[in-house]
Coordinates of C-alpha atoms in Angstrom, one line a residue:
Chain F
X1 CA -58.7 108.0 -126.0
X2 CA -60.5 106.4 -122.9
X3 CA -59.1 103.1 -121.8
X4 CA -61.1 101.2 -119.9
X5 CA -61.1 101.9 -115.9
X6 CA -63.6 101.7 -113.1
X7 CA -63.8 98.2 -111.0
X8 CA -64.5 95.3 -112.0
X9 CA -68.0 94.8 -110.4
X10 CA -68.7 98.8 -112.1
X11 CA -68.0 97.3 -115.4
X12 CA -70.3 95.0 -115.4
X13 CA -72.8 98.1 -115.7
X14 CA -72.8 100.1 -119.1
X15 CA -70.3 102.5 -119.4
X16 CA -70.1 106.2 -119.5
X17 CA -67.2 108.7 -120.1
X18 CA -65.8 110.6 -116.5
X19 CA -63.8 113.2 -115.7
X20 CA -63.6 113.1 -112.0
X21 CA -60.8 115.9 -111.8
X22 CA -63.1 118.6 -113.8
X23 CA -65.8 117.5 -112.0
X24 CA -63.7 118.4 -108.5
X25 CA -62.5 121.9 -109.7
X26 CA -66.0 122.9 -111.0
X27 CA -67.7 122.1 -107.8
X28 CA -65.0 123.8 -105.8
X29 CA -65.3 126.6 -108.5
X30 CA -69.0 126.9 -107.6
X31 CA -69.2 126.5 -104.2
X32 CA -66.5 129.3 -103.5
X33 CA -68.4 131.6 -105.9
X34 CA -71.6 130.5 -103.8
X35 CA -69.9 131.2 -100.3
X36 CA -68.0 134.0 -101.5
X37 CA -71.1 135.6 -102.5
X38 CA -72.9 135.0 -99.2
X39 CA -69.9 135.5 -96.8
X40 CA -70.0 139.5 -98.6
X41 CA -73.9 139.9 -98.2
X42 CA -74.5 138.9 -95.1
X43 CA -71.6 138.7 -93.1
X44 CA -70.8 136.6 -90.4
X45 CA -71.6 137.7 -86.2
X46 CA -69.0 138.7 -84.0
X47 CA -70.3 140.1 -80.6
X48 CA -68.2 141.0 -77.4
X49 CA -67.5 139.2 -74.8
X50 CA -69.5 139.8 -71.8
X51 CA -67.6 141.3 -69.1
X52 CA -67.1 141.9 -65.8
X53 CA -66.5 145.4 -66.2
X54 CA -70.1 145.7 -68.4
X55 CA -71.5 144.0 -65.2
X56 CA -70.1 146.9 -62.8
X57 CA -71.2 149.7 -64.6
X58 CA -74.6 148.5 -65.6
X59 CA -75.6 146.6 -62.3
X60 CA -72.9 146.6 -59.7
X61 CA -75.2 144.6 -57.0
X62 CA -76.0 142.0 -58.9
X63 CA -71.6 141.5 -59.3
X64 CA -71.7 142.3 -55.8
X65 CA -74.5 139.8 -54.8
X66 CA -72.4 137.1 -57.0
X67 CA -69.2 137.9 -55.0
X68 CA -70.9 137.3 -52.1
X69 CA -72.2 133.4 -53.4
X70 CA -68.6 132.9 -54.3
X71 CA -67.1 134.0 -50.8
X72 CA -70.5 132.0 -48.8
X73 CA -69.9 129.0 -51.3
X74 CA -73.4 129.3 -52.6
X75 CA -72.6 130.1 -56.5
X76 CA -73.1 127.2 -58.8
X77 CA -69.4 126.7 -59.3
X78 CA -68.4 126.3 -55.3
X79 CA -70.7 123.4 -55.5
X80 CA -70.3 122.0 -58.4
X81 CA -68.3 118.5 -57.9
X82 CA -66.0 117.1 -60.7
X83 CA -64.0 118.4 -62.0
X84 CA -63.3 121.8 -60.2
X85 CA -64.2 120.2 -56.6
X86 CA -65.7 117.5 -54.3
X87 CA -68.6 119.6 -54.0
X88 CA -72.3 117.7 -55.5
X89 CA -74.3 120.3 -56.4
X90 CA -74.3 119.5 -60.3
X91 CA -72.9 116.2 -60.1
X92 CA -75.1 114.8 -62.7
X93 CA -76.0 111.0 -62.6
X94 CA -78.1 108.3 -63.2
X95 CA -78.5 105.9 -60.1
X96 CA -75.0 104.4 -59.4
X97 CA -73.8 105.6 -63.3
X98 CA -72.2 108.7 -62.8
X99 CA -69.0 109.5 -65.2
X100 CA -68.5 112.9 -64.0
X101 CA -66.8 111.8 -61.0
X102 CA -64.7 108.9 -62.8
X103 CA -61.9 111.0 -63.0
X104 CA -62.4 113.6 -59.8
X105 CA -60.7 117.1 -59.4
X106 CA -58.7 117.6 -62.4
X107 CA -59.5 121.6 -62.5
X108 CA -59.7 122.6 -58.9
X109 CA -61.2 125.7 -58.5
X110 CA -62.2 127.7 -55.3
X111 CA -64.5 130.8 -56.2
X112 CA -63.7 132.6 -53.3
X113 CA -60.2 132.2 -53.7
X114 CA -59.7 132.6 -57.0
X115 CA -62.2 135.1 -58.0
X116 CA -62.7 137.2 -55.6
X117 CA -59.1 137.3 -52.9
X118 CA -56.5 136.4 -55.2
X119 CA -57.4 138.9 -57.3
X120 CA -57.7 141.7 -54.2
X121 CA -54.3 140.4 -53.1
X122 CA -52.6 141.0 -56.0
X123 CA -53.9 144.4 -56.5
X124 CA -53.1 145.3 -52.5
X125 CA -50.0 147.5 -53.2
X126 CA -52.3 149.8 -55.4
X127 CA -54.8 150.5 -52.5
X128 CA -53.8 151.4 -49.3
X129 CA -57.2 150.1 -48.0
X130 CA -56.6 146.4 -49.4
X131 CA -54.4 145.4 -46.7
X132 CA -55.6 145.4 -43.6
X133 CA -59.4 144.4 -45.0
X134 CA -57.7 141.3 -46.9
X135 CA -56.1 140.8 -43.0
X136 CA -59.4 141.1 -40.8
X137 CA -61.0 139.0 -43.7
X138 CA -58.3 136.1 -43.1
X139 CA -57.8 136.3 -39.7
X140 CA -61.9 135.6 -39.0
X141 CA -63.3 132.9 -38.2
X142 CA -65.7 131.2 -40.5
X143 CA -68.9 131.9 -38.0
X144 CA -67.6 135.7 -38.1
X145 CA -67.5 136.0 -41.9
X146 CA -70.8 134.2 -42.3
X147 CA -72.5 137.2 -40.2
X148 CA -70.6 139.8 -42.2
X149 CA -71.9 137.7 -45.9
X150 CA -75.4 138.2 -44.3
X151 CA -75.2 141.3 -43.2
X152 CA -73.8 142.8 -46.4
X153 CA -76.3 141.0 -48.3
X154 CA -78.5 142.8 -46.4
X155 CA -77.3 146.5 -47.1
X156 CA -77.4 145.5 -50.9
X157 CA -81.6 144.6 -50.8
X158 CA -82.1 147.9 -48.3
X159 CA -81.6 151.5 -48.5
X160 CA -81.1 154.6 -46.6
X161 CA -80.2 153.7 -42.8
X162 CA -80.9 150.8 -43.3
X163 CA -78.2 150.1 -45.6
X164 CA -75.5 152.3 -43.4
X165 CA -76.6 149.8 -40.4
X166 CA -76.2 146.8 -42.2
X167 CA -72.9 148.0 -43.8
X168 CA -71.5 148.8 -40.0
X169 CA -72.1 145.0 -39.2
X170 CA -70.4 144.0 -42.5
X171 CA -66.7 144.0 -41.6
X172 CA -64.2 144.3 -44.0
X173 CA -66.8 143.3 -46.9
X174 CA -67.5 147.0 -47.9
X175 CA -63.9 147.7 -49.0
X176 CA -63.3 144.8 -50.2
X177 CA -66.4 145.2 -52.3
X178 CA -65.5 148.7 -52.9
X179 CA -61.9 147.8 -54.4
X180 CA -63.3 144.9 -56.2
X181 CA -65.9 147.1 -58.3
X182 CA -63.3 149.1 -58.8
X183 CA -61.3 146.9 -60.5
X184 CA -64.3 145.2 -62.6
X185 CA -64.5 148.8 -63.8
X186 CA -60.9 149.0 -64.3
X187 CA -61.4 146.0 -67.2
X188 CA -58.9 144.6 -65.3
X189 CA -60.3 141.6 -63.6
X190 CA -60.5 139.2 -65.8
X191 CA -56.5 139.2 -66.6
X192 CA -55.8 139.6 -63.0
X193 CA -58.3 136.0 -62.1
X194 CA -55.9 134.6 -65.2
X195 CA -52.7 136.1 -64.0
X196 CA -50.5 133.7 -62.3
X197 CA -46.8 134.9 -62.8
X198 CA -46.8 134.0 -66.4
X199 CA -47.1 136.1 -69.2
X200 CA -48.2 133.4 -71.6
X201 CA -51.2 132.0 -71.1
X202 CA -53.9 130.4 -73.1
X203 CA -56.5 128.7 -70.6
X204 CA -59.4 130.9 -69.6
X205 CA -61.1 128.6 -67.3
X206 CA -60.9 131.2 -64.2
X207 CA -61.2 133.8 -65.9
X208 CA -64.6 133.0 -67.9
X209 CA -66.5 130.7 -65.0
X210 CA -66.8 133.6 -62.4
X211 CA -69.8 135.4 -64.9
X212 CA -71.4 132.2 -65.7
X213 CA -74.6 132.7 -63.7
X214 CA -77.4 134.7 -64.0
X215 CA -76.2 138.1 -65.4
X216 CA -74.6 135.8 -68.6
X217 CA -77.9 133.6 -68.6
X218 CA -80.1 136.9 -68.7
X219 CA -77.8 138.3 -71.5
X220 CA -78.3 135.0 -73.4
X221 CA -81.7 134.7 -73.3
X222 CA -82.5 138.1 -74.2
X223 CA -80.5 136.6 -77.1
X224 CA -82.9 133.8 -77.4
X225 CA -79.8 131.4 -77.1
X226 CA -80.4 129.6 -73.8
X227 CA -80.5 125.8 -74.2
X228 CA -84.6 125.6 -74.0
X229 CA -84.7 128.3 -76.5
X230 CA -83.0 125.6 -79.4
X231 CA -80.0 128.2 -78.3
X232 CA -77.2 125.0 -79.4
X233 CA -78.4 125.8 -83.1
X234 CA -78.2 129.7 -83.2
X235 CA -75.7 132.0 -83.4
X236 CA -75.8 136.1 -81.9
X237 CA -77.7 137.8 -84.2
X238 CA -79.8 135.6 -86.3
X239 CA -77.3 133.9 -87.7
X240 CA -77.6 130.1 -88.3
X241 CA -75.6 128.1 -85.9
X242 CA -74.8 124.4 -85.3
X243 CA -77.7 123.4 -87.0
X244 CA -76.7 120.3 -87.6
X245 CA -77.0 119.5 -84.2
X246 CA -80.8 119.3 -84.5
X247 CA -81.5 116.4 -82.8
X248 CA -79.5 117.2 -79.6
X249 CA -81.0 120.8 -79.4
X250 CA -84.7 118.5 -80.0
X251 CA -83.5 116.6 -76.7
X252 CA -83.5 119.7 -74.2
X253 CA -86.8 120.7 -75.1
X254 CA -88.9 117.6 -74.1
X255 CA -89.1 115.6 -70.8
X256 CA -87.5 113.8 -69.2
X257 CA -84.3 115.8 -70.7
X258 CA -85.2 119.4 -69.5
X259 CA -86.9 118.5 -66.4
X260 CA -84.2 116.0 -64.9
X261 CA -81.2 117.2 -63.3
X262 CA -79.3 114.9 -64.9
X263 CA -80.5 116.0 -68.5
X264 CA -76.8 116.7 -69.8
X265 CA -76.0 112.8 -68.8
X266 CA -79.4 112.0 -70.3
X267 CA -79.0 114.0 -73.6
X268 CA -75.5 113.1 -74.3
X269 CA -75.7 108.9 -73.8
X270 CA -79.4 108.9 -75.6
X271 CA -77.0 110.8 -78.9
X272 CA -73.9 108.2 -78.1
X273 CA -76.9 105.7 -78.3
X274 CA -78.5 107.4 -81.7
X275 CA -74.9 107.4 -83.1
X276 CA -73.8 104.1 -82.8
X277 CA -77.1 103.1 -84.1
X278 CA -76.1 105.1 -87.0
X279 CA -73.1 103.7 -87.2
X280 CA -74.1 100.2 -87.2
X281 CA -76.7 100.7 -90.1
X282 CA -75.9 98.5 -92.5
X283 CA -75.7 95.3 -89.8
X284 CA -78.8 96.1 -88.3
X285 CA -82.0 94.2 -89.7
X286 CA -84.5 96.4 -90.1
X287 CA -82.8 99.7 -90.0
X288 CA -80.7 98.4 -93.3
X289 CA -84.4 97.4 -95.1
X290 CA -85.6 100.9 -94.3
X291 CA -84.6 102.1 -98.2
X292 CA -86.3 99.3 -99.9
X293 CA -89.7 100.0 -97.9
X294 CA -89.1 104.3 -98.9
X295 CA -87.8 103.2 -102.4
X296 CA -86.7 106.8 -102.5
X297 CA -83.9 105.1 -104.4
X298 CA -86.3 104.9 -107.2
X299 CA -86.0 108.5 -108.1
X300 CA -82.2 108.7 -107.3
X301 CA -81.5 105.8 -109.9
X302 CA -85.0 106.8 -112.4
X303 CA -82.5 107.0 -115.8
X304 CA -81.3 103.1 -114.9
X305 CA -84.4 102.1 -114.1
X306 CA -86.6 103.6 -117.3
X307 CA -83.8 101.7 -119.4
X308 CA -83.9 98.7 -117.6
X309 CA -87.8 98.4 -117.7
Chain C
X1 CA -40.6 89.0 -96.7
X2 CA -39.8 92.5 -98.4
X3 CA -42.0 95.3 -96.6
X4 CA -41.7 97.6 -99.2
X5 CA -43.0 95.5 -102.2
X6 CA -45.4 93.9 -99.8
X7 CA -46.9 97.3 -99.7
X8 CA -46.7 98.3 -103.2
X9 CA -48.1 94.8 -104.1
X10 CA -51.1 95.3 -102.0
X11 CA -51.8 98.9 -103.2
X12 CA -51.5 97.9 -106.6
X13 CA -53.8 95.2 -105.8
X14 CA -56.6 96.7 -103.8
X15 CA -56.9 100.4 -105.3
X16 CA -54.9 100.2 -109.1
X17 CA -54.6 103.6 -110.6
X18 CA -57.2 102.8 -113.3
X19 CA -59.7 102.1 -110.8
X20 CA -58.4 105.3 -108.7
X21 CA -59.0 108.0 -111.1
X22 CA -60.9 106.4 -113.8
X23 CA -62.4 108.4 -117.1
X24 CA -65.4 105.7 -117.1
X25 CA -67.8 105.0 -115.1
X26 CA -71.2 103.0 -114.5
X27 CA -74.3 105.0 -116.4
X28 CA -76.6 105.1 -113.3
X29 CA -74.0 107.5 -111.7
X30 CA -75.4 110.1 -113.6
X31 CA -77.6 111.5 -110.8
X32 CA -77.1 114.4 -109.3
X33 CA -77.1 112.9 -105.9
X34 CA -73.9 112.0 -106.6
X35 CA -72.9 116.2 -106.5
X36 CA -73.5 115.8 -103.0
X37 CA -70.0 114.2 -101.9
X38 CA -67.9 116.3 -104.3
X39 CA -69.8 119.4 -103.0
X40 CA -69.1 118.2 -99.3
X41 CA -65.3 117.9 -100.6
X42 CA -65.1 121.1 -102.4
X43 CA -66.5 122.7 -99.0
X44 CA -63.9 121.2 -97.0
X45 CA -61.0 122.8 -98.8
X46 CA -62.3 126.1 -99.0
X47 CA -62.9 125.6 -95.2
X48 CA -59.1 124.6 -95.2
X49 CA -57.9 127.2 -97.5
X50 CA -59.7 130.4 -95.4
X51 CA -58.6 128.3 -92.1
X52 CA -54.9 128.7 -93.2
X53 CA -55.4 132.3 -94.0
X54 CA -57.4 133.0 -90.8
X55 CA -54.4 130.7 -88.7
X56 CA -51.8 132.7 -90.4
X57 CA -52.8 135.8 -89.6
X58 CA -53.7 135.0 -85.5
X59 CA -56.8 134.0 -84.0
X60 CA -57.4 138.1 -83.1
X61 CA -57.1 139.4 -86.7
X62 CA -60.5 139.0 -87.9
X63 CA -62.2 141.0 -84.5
X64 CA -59.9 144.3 -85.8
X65 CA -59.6 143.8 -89.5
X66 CA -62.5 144.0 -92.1
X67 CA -60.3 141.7 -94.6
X68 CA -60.1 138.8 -91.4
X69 CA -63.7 139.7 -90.8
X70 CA -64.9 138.8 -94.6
X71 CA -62.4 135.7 -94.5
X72 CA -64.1 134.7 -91.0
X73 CA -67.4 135.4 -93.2
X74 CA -65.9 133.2 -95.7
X75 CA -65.0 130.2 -93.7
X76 CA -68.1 131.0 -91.3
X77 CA -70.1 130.4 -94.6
X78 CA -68.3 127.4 -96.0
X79 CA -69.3 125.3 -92.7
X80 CA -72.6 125.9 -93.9
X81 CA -72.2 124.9 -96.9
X82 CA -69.7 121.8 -95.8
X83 CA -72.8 120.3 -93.4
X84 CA -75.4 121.6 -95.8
X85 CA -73.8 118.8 -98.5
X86 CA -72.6 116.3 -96.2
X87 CA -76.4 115.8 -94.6
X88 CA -77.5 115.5 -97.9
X89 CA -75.1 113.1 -98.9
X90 CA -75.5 111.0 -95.9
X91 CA -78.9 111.0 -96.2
X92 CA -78.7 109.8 -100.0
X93 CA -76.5 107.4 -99.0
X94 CA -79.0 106.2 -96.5
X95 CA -81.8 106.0 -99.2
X96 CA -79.6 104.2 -101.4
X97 CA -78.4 101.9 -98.6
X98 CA -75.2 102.3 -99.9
X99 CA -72.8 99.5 -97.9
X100 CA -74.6 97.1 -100.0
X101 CA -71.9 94.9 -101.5
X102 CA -69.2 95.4 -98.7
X103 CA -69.2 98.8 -98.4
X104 CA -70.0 98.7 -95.1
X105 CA -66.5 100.5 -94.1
X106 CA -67.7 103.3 -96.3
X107 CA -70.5 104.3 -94.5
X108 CA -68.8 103.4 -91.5
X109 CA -66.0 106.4 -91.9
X110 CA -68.7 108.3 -93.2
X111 CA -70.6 108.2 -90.3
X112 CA -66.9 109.0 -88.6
X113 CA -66.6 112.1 -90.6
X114 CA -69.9 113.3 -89.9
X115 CA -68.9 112.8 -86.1
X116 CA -65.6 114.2 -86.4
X117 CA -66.9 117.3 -88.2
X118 CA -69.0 118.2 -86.0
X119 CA -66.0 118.1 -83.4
X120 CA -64.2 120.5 -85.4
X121 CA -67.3 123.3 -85.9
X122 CA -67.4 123.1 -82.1
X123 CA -63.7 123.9 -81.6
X124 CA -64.4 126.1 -84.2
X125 CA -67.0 127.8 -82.4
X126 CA -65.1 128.1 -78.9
X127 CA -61.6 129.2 -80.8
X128 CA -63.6 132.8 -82.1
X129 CA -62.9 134.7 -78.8
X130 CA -65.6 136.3 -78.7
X131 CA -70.0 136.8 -76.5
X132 CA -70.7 133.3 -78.7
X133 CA -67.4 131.2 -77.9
X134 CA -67.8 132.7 -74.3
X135 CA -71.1 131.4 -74.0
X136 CA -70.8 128.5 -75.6
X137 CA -68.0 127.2 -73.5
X138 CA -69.6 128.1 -70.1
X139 CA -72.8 126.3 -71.4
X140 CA -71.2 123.5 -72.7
X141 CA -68.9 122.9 -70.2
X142 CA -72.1 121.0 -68.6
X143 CA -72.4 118.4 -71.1
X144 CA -68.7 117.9 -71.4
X145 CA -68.7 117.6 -67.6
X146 CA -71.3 115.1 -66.9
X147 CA -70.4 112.5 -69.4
X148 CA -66.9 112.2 -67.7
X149 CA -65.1 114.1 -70.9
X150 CA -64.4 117.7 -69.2
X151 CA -61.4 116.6 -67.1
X152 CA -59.4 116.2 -70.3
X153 CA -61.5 118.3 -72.5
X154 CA -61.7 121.6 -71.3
X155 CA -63.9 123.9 -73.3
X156 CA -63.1 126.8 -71.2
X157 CA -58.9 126.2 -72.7
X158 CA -58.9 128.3 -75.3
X159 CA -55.8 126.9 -76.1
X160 CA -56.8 123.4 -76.3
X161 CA -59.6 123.9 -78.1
X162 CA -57.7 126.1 -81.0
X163 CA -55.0 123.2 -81.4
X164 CA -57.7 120.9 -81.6
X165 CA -59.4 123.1 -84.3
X166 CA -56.3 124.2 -86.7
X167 CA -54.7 121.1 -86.5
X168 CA -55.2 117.9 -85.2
X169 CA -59.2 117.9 -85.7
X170 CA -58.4 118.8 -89.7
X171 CA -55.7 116.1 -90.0
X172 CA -58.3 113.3 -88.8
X173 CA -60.5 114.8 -91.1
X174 CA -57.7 114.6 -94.0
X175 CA -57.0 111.1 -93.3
X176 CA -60.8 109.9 -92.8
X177 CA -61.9 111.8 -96.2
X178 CA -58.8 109.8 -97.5
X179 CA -59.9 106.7 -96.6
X180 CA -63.1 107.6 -97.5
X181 CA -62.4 108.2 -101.2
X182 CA -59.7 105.1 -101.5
X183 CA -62.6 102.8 -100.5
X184 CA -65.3 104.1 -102.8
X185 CA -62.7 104.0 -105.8
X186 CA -61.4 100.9 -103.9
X187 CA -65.2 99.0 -104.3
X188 CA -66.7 101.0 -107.0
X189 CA -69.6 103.5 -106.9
X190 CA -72.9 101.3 -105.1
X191 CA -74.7 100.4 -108.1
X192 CA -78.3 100.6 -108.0
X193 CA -81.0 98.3 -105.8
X194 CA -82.1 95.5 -107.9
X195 CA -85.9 95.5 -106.8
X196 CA -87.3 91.8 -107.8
X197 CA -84.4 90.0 -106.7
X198 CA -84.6 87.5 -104.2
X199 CA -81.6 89.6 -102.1
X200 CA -82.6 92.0 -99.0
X201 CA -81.0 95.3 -99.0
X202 CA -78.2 95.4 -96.3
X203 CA -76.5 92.0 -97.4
X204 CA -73.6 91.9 -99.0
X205 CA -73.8 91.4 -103.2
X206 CA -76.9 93.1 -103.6

C-alpha cells in the first residue's frame, strides 16, 4: 500500500502513484537496446595516426622542408611562446590581457633539438655516417649553418645540376637529411623523439608536435575537419562529433574570431562569458522571465493546466 | 556537540527517505519531459559500464579486437545519447524555469554537469590513440594554450588526459549527479508556472 511521500510543498499538488526505481531500469533498459542497436549498425571511426613515416614515403620534401623550419627556427612551434618557449609568434592576447604567458615555459621544447638531433644522435652508432655530420653540424657557427639551411632548401625546390650544386654548398645537411628519412621510413621516429632512457612513458607532447603543420592540416582538411570547416563537431568519417559544442565551433566561423590572431583567446573568454551567464540564470532579470514570455511551459504542463481551467 | 548525530539529524531533516524515493508524486509530473533526466542518467551508466569494460581491458584493445571495437561503438554511441538527453533536459528545464522556488542550486550543478561533461568527452576524445585524438590534441592545444590552461593541462599527455577521463572526470560527475538528484528529491519536482499570479518567474515561491 502507498504511504504517503513526496515533499511537503509537492503535496500540496494532487497526487499520483510513482515508481521511480522501475522507471530508472526501463529507461536504462531502453536506451542500451537503443545504443546497442546503433553502436552494431554503424559502428564507431577509428583512423590511424598520421605519421612520420606516411610523410616519408609519400612526400619526403615536404618532411624535409619541415626539418629545415625546425633547425632555421621558422616552424610554428620554435616560435611559439608559452608554454614550450619565450618565443611570440602565437602568443595570443588581447592588449595588456594575455594568460598564455601567466605561467611561462612549463613545456620547453626546442624543435631542432628535439626533433630533429636528438633523434640523429641517438641513432649515430647505427650509421657510420651520423657522426662526423652530427660533429661539422655542432661545431658551426650559426652564420655557417644558416647558408647550409638556405642552400639545401634550395636543392629541394631545383633539380638536375642544380640541385647537385646546391647540395655541394649544403654541408652536413644532406646526410643528416638522408639518415633522418631513413629513420621516418624506419617508423621509428616518433619513439626515438619520445625516448629519453625510460621505458615507461605516457606523454606524447614531442613526439606528436613535430607533424603539426601543414602535411597534418592538409590531411585534415581533406577530411573536412579543420576548425573553419565546423571540424570541433565532426569526427573521421562522417561520424558525429562533439556536437554539443555548437556554439564554440559557430565562434571560428565568423569575424572577429577567425580573422584575429587572437581568436582562440577571443573564442574561449566570449564561452567562459556565455557560461557563466548560463550559470547565473535564474538571478538574472530578464534572462529568468525569458520562459514566461515563450510560455513553452504551457505544453510541457498542458494535462495540469486543461484541469486547472 | 555529537558529529555523528549532528549529521544523521540533518540528513533526516533535509532529504527523509520518504521524500528520497517516494511512490507518489505531484500529477503534473506526468509529462514526458520529465524522461529527459532519467534518460540522461540511464546514458551515464551505460557510459560507465562500457568505460569499465574498455578500462579493463587497456586503452589499445579496442584498435586490434572487433569485441573492444563494438564496446568502443557502444560507449562511442552512448555519449550520444548521454548529450542528446541532457540538452534536452536542460533546455526543458530552461523553458520551465525550473530554480523557481529555491532551486536555484539545482540548475546551478546542472549547468556544472553539463560543463563537466563536456570535459570528460574531450578527454575521451584525446584518450582513443588514434588520426582523431592526434588531431584533436595538436589543434586544441591552441585554445588550451592561449587562455593560460596548457601549462597544467597538456592535451598532447596522453597520460593525463586518460587519468582525467577513467577516473577523476567520472568521480566529479558521480558526486555532481549525486547532488543533483539529493536536491531535486531534497525540494521536490518544480511544480508548474502559475500564469495569473502576481509572482515573476525567477523569484523564489513561484
Amino acid at each position: 500500500m502507498a504511504t504517503e511521500s513526496g515533499t511537503r510543498h509537492e503535496r500540496s499538488f494532487r497526487m499520483v502513484e510513482a515508481d521511480l526505481i522501475r522507471e530508472l531500469v526501463v529507461a536504462f533498459l531502453a536506451v542500451t537496446v537503443l545504443v546497442v542497436v546503433v553502436a552494431a549498425l554503424l559502428s564507431s571511426p577509428d583512423e590511424r595516426t598520421f605519421t612520420a613515416a606516411q610523410l616519408a614515403a609519400k612526400d619526403p620534401a615536404a618532411l624535409e622542408t619541415t626539418a629545415l623550419q625546425w633547425l632555421n627556427g621558422e616552424d610554428d612551434i620554435a616560435s611559439y611562446g608559452p608554454p614550450y618557449n619565450h618565443q611570440t609568434g602565437s602568443l595570443q592576447n588581447l592588449g595588456f590581457f594575455a594568460p598564455q604567458s601567466w605561467f611561462g615555459v612549463t613545456i620547453p621544447v626546442d624543435p631542432a633539438r628535439d626533433f630533429f638531433l636528438h633523434p640523429l644522435e641517438r641513432m649515430r652508432a647505427l650509421d657510420p655516417a651520423l657522426p662526423s655530420a652530427l660533429k661539422a653540424w655542432n661545431d658551426a657557427s650559426p652564420t655557417r649553418r644558416g647558408g647550409w639551411e638556405t642552400a639545401y632548401g634550395h636543392a629541394l625546390k631545383v633539380t638536375g645540376g642544380a640541385r647537385l650544386t646546391a647540395l655541394r654548398f649544403s654541408g652536413p645537411l644532406p646526410t643528416l637529411m638522408k639518415a633522418y628519412l631513413s629513420l621516418a621510413r624506419s617508423g621509428a621516429l616518433e619513439a626515438i623523439i619520445n625516448a629519453d632512457g625510460r621505458v615507461y612513458q605516457t606523454d606524447f607532447t614531442d613526439a606528436l608536435l613535430p607533424l603539426q603543420g601543414d602535411p597534418l592540416q592538409t590531411k585534415a582538411g581533406d577530411e573536412k575537419l579543420l576548425g573553419t570547416q565546423w571540424g570541433m563537431m565532426k569526427e573521421p568519417g562522417n561520424y558525429p562529433g562533439a556536437v554539443w559544442l555548437w556554439f564554440y565551433t559557430l565562434l571560428y566561423q565568423i569575424p572577429p574570431y577567425n580573422t584575429s590572431s587572437s581568436g582562440d583567446l577571443l573564442a574561449g573568454l566570449t564561452v567562459g562569458v556565455v557560461t557563466i551567464l548560463l550559470l547565473l540564470i535564474p538571478w538574472i532579470p530578464g534572462l529568468r522571465d525569458i520562459p514566461r514570455w515563450v510560455r513553452i511551459y504551457r505544453l510541457i504542463w498542458k494535462d495540469h493546466y486543461a484541469r486547472r481551467d | 556537540m555529537n558529529w555523528t548525530r549532528a549529521t544523521r539529524a540533518w540528513i533526516e531533516r533535509t532529504v527523509p527517505m520518504e521524500d528520497l524515493l517516494p511512490d507518489r508524486l505531484p500529477a503534473y509530473v506526468r509529462s514526458y519531459v520529465y524522461y529527459f533526466g532519467v534518460l540522461t542518467l540511464s546514458s551515464f551508466l551505460l557510459l560507465i559500464l562500457s568505460g569499465v569494460i574498455l578500462a579493463f581491458a587497456g586503452p589499445g584493445w579496442w584498435h586490434v579486437s572487433s569485441t573492444g571495437h563494438f564496446f568502443n561503438s557502444i560507449h562511442f554511441w552512448a555519449v550520444q545519447a548521454f548529450f542528446f538527453f541532457m540538452v534536452l533536459h536542460l533546455w526543458a528545464q530552461f523553458f520551465m524555469a525550473a530554480w523557481r522556488g529555491g532551486r536555484q542550486a539545482n540548475w546551478v550543478t546542472g549547468v556544472l554537469l553539463f560543463v563537466v561533461s563536456i570535459l570528460a568527452a574531450f578527454t575521451g576524445f584525446l584518450s582513443q590513440q588514434n588520426f582523431d585524438s592526434q588531431w584533436i590534441a595538436l589543434q586544441g592545444k591552441d585554445a588550451f594554450n592561449a587562455l593560460g590552461v596548457g601549462s597544467f593541462f597538456n592535451l598532447l599527455n596522453f597520460g593525463q588526459m586518460y587519468g582525467l577521463h577513467i577516473f577523476i572526470l567520472p568521480l566529479v560527475l558521480a558526486v555532481l549527479i549525486s547532488v543533483h538528484l539529493l536536491l531535486v528529491r531534497a525540494k521536490g519536482v518544480v511544480p508548474p508556472i502559475e500564469d495569473g499570479s502576481s509572482k515573476k518567474v525567477g523569484q523564489n515561491g513561484d
